[in-house]
Short mmCIF file of C-alpha atoms and ligand atoms in Angstrom, two decimals:
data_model
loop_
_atom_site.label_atom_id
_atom_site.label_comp_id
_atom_site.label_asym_id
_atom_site.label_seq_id
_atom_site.Cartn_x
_atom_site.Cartn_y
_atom_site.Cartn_z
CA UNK A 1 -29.33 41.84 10.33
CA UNK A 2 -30.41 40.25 13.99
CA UNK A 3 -30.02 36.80 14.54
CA UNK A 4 -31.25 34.64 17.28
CA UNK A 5 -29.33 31.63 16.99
CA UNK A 6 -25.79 31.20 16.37
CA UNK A 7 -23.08 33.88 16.39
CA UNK A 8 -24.40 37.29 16.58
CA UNK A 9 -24.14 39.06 12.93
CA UNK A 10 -21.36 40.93 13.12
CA UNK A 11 -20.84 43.54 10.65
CA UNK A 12 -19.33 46.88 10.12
CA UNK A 13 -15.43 46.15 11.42
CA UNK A 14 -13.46 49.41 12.46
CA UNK A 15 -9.70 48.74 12.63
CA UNK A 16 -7.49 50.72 14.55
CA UNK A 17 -4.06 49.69 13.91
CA UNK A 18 -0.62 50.91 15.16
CA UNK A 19 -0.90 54.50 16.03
CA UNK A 20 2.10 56.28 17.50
CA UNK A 21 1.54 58.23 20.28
CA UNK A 22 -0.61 55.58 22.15
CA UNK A 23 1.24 54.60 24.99
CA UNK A 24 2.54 51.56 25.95
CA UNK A 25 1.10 50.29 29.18
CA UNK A 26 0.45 46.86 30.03
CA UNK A 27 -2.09 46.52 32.04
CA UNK A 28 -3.41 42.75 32.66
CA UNK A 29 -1.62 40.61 34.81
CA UNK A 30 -1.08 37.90 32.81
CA UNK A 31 0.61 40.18 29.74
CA UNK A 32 2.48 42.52 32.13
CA UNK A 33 5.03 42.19 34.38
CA UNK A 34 4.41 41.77 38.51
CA UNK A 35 3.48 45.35 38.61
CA UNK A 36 2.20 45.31 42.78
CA UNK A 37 4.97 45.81 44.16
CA UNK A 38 4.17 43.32 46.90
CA UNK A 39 6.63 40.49 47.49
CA UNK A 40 6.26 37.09 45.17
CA UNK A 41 5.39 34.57 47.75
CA UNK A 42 5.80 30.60 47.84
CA UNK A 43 7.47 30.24 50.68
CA UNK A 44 6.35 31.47 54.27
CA UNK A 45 9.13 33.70 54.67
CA UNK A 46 12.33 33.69 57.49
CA UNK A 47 9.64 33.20 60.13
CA UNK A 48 9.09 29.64 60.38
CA UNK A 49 5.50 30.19 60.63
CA UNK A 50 3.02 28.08 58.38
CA UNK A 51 1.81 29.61 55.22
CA UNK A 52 -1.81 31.28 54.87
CA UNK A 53 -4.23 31.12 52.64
CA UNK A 54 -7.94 31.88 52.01
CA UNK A 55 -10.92 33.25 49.09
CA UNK A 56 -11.95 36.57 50.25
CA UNK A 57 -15.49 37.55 48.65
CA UNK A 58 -16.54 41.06 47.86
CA UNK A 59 -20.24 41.25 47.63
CA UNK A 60 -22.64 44.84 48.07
CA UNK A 61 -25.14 46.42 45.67
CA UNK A 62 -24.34 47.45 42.29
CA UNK A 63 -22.00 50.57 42.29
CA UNK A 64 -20.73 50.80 46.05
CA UNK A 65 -17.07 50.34 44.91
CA UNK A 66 -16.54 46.50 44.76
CA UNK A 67 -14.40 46.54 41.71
CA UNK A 68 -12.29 49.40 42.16
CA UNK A 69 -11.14 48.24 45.97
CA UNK A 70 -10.59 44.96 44.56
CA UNK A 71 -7.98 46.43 42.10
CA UNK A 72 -6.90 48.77 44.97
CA UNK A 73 -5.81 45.95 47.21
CA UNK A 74 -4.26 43.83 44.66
CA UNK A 75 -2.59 46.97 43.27
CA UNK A 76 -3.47 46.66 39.43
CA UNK A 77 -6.28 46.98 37.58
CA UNK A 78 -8.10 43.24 36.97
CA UNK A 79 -11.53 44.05 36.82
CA UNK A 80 -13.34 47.03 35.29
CA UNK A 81 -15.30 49.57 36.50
CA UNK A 82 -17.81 52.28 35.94
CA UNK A 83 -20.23 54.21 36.91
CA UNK A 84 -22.86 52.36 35.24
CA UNK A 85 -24.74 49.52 37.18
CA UNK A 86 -23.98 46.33 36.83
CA UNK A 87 -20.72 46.33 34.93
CA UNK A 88 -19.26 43.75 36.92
CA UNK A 89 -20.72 40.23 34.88
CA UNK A 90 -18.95 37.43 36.40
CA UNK A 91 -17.11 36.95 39.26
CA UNK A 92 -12.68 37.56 39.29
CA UNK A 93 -10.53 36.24 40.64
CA UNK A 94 -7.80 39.08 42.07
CA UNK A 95 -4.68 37.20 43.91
CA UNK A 96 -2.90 39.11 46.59
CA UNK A 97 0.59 37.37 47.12
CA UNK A 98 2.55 38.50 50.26
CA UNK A 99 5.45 36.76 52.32
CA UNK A 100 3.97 33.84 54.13
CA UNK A 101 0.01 34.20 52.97
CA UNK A 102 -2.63 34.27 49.64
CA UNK A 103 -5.43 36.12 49.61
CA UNK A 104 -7.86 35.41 47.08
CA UNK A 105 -10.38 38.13 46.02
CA UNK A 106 -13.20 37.67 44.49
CA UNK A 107 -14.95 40.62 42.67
CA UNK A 108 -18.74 39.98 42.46
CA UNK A 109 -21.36 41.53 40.12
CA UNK A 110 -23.52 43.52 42.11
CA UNK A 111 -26.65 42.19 43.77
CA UNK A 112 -29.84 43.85 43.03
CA UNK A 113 -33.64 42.94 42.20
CA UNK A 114 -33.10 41.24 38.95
CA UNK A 115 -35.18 42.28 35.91
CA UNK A 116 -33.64 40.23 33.30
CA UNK A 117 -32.30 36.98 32.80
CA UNK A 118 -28.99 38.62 32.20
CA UNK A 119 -29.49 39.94 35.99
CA UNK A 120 -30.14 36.82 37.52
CA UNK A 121 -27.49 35.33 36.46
CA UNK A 122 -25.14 37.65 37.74
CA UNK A 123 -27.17 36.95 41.53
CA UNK A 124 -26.06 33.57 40.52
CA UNK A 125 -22.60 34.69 40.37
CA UNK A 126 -22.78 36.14 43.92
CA UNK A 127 -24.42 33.16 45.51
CA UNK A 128 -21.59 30.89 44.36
CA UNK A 129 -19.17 33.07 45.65
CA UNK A 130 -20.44 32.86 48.85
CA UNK A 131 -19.83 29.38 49.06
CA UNK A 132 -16.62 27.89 50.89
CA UNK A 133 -14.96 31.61 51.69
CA UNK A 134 -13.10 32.60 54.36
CA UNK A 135 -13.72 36.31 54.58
CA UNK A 136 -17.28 38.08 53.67
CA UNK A 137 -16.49 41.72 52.88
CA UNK A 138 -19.28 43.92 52.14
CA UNK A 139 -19.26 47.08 50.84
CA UNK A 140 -21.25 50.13 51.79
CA UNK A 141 -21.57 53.47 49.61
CA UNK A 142 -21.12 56.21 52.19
CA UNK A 143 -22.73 58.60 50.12
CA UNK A 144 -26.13 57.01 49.36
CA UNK A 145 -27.81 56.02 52.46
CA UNK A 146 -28.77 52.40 53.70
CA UNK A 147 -31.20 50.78 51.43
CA UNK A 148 -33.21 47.88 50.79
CA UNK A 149 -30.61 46.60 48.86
CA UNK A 150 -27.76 46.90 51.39
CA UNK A 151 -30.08 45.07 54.15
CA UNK A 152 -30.19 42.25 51.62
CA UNK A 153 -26.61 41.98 50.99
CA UNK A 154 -25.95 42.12 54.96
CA UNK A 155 -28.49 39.49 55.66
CA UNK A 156 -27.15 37.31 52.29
CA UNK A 157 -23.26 38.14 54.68
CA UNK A 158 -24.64 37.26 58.04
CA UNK A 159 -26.15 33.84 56.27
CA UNK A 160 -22.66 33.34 54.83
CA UNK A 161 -20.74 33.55 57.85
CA UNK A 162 -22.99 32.36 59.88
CA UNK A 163 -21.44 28.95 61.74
CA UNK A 164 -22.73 25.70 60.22
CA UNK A 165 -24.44 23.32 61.91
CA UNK A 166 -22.86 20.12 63.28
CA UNK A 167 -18.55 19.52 62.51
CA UNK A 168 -18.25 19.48 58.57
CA UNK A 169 -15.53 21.52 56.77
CA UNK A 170 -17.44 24.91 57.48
CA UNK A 171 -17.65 24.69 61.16
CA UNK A 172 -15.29 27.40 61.26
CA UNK A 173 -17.38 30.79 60.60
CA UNK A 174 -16.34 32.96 57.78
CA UNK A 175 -15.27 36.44 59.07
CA UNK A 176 -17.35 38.92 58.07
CA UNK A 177 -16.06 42.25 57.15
CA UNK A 178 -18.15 46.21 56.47
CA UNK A 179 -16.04 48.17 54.34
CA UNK A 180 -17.93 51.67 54.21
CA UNK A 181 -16.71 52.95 50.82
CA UNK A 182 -16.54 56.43 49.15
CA UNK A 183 -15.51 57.98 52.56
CA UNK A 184 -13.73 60.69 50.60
CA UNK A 185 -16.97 61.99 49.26
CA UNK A 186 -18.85 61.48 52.53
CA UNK A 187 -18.97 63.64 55.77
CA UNK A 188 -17.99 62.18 59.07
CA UNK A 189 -21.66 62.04 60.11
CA UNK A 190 -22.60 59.76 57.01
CA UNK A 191 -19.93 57.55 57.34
CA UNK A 192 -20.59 57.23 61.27
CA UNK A 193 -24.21 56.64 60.21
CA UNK A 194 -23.40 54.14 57.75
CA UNK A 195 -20.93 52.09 60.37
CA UNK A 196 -23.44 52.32 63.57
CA UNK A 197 -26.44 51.24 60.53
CA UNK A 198 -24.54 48.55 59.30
CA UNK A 199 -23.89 47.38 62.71
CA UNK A 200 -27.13 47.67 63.44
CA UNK A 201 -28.90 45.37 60.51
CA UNK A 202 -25.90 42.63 61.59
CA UNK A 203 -26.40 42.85 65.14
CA UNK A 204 -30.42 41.77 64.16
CA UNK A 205 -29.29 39.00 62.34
CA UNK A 206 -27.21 37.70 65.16
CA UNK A 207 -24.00 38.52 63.13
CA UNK A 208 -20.45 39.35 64.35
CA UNK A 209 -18.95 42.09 62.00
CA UNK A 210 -15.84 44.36 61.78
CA UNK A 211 -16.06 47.64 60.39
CA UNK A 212 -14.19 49.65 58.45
CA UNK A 213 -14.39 53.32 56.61
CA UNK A 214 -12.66 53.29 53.60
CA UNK A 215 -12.11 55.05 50.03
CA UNK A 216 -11.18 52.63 47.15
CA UNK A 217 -10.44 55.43 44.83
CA UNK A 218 -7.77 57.54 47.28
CA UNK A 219 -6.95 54.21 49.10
CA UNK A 220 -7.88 55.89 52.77
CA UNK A 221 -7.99 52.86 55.03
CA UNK A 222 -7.75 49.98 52.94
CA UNK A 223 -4.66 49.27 54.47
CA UNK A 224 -6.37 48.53 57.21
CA UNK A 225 -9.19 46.09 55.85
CA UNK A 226 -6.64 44.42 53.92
CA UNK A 227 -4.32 43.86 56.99
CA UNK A 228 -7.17 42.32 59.03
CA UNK A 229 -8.33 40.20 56.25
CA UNK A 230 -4.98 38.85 56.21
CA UNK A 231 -4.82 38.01 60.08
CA UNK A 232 -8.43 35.68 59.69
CA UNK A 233 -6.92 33.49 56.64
CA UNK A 234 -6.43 30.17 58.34
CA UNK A 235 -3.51 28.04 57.42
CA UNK A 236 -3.40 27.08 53.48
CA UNK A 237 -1.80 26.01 50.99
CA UNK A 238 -0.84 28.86 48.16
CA UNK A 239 -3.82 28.38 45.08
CA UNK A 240 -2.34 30.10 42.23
CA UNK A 241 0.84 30.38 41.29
CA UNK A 242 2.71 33.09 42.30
CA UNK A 243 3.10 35.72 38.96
CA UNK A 244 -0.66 34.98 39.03
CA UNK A 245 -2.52 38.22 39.72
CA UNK A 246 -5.95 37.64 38.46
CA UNK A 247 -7.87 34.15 36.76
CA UNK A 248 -9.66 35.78 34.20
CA UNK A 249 -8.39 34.74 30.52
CA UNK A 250 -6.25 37.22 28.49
CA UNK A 251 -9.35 37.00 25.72
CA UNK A 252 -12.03 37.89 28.48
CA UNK A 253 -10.11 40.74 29.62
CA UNK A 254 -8.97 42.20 26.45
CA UNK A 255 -13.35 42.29 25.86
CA UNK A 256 -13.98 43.40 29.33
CA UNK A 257 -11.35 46.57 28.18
CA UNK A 258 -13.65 47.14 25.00
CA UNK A 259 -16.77 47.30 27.27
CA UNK A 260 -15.21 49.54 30.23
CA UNK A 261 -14.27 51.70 27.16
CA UNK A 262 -18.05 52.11 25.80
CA UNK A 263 -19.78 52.51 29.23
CA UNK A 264 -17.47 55.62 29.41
CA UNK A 265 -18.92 56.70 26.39
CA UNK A 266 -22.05 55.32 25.57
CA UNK A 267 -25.50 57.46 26.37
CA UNK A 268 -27.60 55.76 29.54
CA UNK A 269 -29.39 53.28 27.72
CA UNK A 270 -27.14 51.52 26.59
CA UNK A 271 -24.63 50.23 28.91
CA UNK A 272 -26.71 47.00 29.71
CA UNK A 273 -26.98 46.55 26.26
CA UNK A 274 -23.84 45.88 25.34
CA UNK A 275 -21.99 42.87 25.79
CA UNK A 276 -17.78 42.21 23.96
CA UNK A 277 -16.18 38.88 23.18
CA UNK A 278 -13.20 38.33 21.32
CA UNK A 279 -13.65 36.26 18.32
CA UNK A 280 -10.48 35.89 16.93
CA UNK A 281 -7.35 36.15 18.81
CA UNK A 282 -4.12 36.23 16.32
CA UNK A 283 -1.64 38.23 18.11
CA UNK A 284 -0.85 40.84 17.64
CA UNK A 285 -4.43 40.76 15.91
CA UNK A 286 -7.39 40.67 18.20
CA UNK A 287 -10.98 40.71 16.99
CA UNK A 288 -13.86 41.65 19.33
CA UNK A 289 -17.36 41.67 18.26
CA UNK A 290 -19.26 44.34 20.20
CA UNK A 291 -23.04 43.14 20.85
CA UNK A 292 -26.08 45.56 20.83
CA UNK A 293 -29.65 44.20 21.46
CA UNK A 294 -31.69 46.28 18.62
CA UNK A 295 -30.44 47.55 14.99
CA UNK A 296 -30.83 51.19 16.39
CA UNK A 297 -28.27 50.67 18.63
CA UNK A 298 -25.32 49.99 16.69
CA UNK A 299 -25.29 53.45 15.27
CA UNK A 300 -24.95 54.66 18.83
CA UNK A 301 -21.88 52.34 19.50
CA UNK A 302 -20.36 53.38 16.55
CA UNK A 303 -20.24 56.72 16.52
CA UNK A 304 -20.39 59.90 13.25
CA UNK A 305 -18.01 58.29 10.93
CA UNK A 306 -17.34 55.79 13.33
CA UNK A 307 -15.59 58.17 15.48
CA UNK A 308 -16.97 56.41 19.18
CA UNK A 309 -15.24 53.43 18.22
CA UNK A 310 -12.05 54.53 17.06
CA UNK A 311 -11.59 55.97 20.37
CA UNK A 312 -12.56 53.10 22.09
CA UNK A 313 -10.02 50.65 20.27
CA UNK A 314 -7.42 53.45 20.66
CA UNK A 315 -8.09 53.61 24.23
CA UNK A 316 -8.15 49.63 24.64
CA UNK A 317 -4.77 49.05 22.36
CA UNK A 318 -2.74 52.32 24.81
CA UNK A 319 -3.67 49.44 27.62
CA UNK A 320 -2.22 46.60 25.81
CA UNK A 321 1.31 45.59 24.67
CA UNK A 322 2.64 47.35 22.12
CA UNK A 323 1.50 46.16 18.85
CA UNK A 324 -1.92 44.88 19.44
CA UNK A 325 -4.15 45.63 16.91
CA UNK A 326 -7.91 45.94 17.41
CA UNK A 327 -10.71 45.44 15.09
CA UNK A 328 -14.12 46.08 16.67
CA UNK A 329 -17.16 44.61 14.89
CA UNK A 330 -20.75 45.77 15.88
CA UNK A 331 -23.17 43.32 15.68
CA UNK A 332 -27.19 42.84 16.94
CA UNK A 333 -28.08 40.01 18.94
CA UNK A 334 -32.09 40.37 19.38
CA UNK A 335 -32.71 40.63 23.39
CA UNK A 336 -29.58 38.81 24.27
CA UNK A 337 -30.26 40.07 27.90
CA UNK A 338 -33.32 38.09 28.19
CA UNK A 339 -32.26 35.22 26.95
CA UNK A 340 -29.89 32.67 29.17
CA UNK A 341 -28.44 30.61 25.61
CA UNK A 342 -27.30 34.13 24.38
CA UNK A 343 -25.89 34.92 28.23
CA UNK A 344 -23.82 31.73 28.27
CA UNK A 345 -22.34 32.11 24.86
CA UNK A 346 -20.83 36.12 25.70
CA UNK A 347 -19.48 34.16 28.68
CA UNK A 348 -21.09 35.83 31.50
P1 GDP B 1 -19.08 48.15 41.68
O1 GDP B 1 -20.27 48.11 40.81
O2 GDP B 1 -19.48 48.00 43.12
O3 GDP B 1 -17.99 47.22 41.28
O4 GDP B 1 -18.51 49.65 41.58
P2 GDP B 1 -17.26 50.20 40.75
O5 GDP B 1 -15.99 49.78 41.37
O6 GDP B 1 -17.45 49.92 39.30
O7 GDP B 1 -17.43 51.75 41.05
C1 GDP B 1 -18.63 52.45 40.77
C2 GDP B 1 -18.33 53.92 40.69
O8 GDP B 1 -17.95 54.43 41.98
C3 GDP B 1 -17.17 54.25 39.76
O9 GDP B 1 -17.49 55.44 39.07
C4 GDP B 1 -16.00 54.44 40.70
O10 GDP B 1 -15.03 55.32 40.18
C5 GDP B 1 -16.67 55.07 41.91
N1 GDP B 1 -15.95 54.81 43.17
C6 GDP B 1 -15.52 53.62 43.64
N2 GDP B 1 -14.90 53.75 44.83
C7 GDP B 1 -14.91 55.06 45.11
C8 GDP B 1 -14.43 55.85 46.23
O11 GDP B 1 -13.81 55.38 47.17
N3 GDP B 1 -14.68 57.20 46.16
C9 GDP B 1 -15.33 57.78 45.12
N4 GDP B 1 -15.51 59.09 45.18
N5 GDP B 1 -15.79 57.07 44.08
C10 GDP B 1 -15.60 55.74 44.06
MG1 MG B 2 -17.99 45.82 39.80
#
């Protein structure tokens, strides 16, 4: 049954305990083992120079790519993706540590024309992590052309980086970076379009921008963002420890796996639907109730025989350490996307 108040009902558990066969990957930060390959800092290396540091925000409409270059620069996966809409819900931390300088990223839902209350909070999300940055970086999709929504994210940039009045803390400008994303899908013509466009919108809003053509999923010139993000952090102290890779909690990621896992599978009206939070975390016992708005949804979520969500919590437990076992509930939580107490309780 629905409830409005209180813990969503919760019903119908599907375990999936040890299987063999699943393999044995470990793939959050904080359960797995520096797996970047980039140099442990804490120290600013042989050079003598002073250590760098800085909070690097990611913003662009829903689906350009945000998430997926933010785990391509960090070099592990600490925020999910898909190619549903808004999948990103709150904003992550992603920490790259190299010799002598921090670079925080921050992964941002995606801003868009909200419809829902669940939507505007994740503009919320954006605005706040606009605030006190060092480096804007927006991100284009090279294969959809320039929208209403990208001009809004470029104008939200420009505002951003724009120099503050008088000689407070902001009075140096945040550097404001174009990534155009998805370059490996695009022809040379739409990404040129997309760079002069972008240029363009910026130049009208009396913005200085860099630009950059880039592909988060093959990695094509990220090397290069990342490099000149690097060279505009400003002299800092390091602001998370160094086997830090990410700030979001082991029990927020672990549901965050659980949703990436249904968006791949769910049909398209669903995705926004759905929200995950772990409700009991016993390791090597984790429980996660799955939230649907409407009865008639939880059939959908779990599956003939409750086959969809076996091979969700198979798929989650092969990205855990070995041993986890996962026991999805499905539950109904009338309109939860409309409704901000709801919102604030899944943690979004
Ligand atoms: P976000 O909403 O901006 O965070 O977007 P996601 O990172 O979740 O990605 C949205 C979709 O675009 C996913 O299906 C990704 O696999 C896909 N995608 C992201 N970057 C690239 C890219 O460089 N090339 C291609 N071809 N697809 C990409
Ligand atoms: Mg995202």
């Amino acid at each position: 049954m629905a409830t409005t108040g209180g813990s969503p009902d919760c019903g119908d558990p599907v375990d999936v305990p040890d299987a063999p066969g699943v393999a044995d990957v470990a793939a959050h930060p904080d359960v797995s083992d520096h797996v970047d390959g980039t140099a442990p800092s804490g120290a600013s290396g042989d050079t003598g120079a002073p250590f760098r540091s800085g909070f690097v925000t990611v913003i662009g409409r829903p689906n350009v790519g945000k998430s997926t270059l933010v785990n391509r620069v960090v070099g592990t996966k600490v925020t999910i993706t898909s190619p549903r809409p808004n999948t990103t819900r709150r904003s992550v931390r992603a920490v790259l540590h190299l010799p002598g300088v921090q670079a925080v990223f921050v992964d941002t839902p995606g801003l868009h024309r909200p419809r829902t209350a669940l939507g505007t909070r994740l503009n919320e999300h954006v605005a706040e992590a606009l605030g006190d940055i060092d480096v804007v970086v927006v991100v284009l999709d090279a294969t959809a052309a320039i929208g209403p929504g990208d001009r809004l994210v470029l104008g939200r940039a420009a505002a951003a980086c724009a120099p503050a009045a008088g000689d407070g803390a902001h009075a140096v400008p945040s550097a404001l970076m174009v990534a155009v994303n998805k370059v490996d899908r695009a022809s040379g013509a739409q990404t040129m379009e997309h760079l002069q466009g972008a240029h363009d919108v910026l130049e009208e809003a009396g913005a200085r921008a860099e630009f950059f053509p880039v592909s988060a999923a093959t990695g094509a010139g990220v090397t290069a963002l990342v490099d000149t993000v690097l060279a505009r952090l400003p002299e800092g102290p390091p602001y998370f420890p160094e086997d830090m890779v990410s700030d979001a909690s082991e029990a927020f990621w672990v549901a965050e796996l659980v949703r990436e896992q249904l968006l791949a599978r769910v049909r398209e009206e669903l995705p926004h639907s759905i929200a995950c939070r772990v409700t009991e975390w016993e390791w090597p016992r984790i429980r996660i109730d799955i939230v649907v708005e409407r009865e008639s949804q939880k059939g959908m979520v779990i599956g003939k025989a409750g086959e969809l969500l076996k091979a969700v919590g198979t798929a989650v437990r092969a990205q855990l350490p070995p041993g986890a076992y996962v026991e999805l509930r499905v539950g109904v939580d009338k309109r939860w996307q409309q409704r901000p107490d709801a919102i604030e309780r899944l943690g979004y």
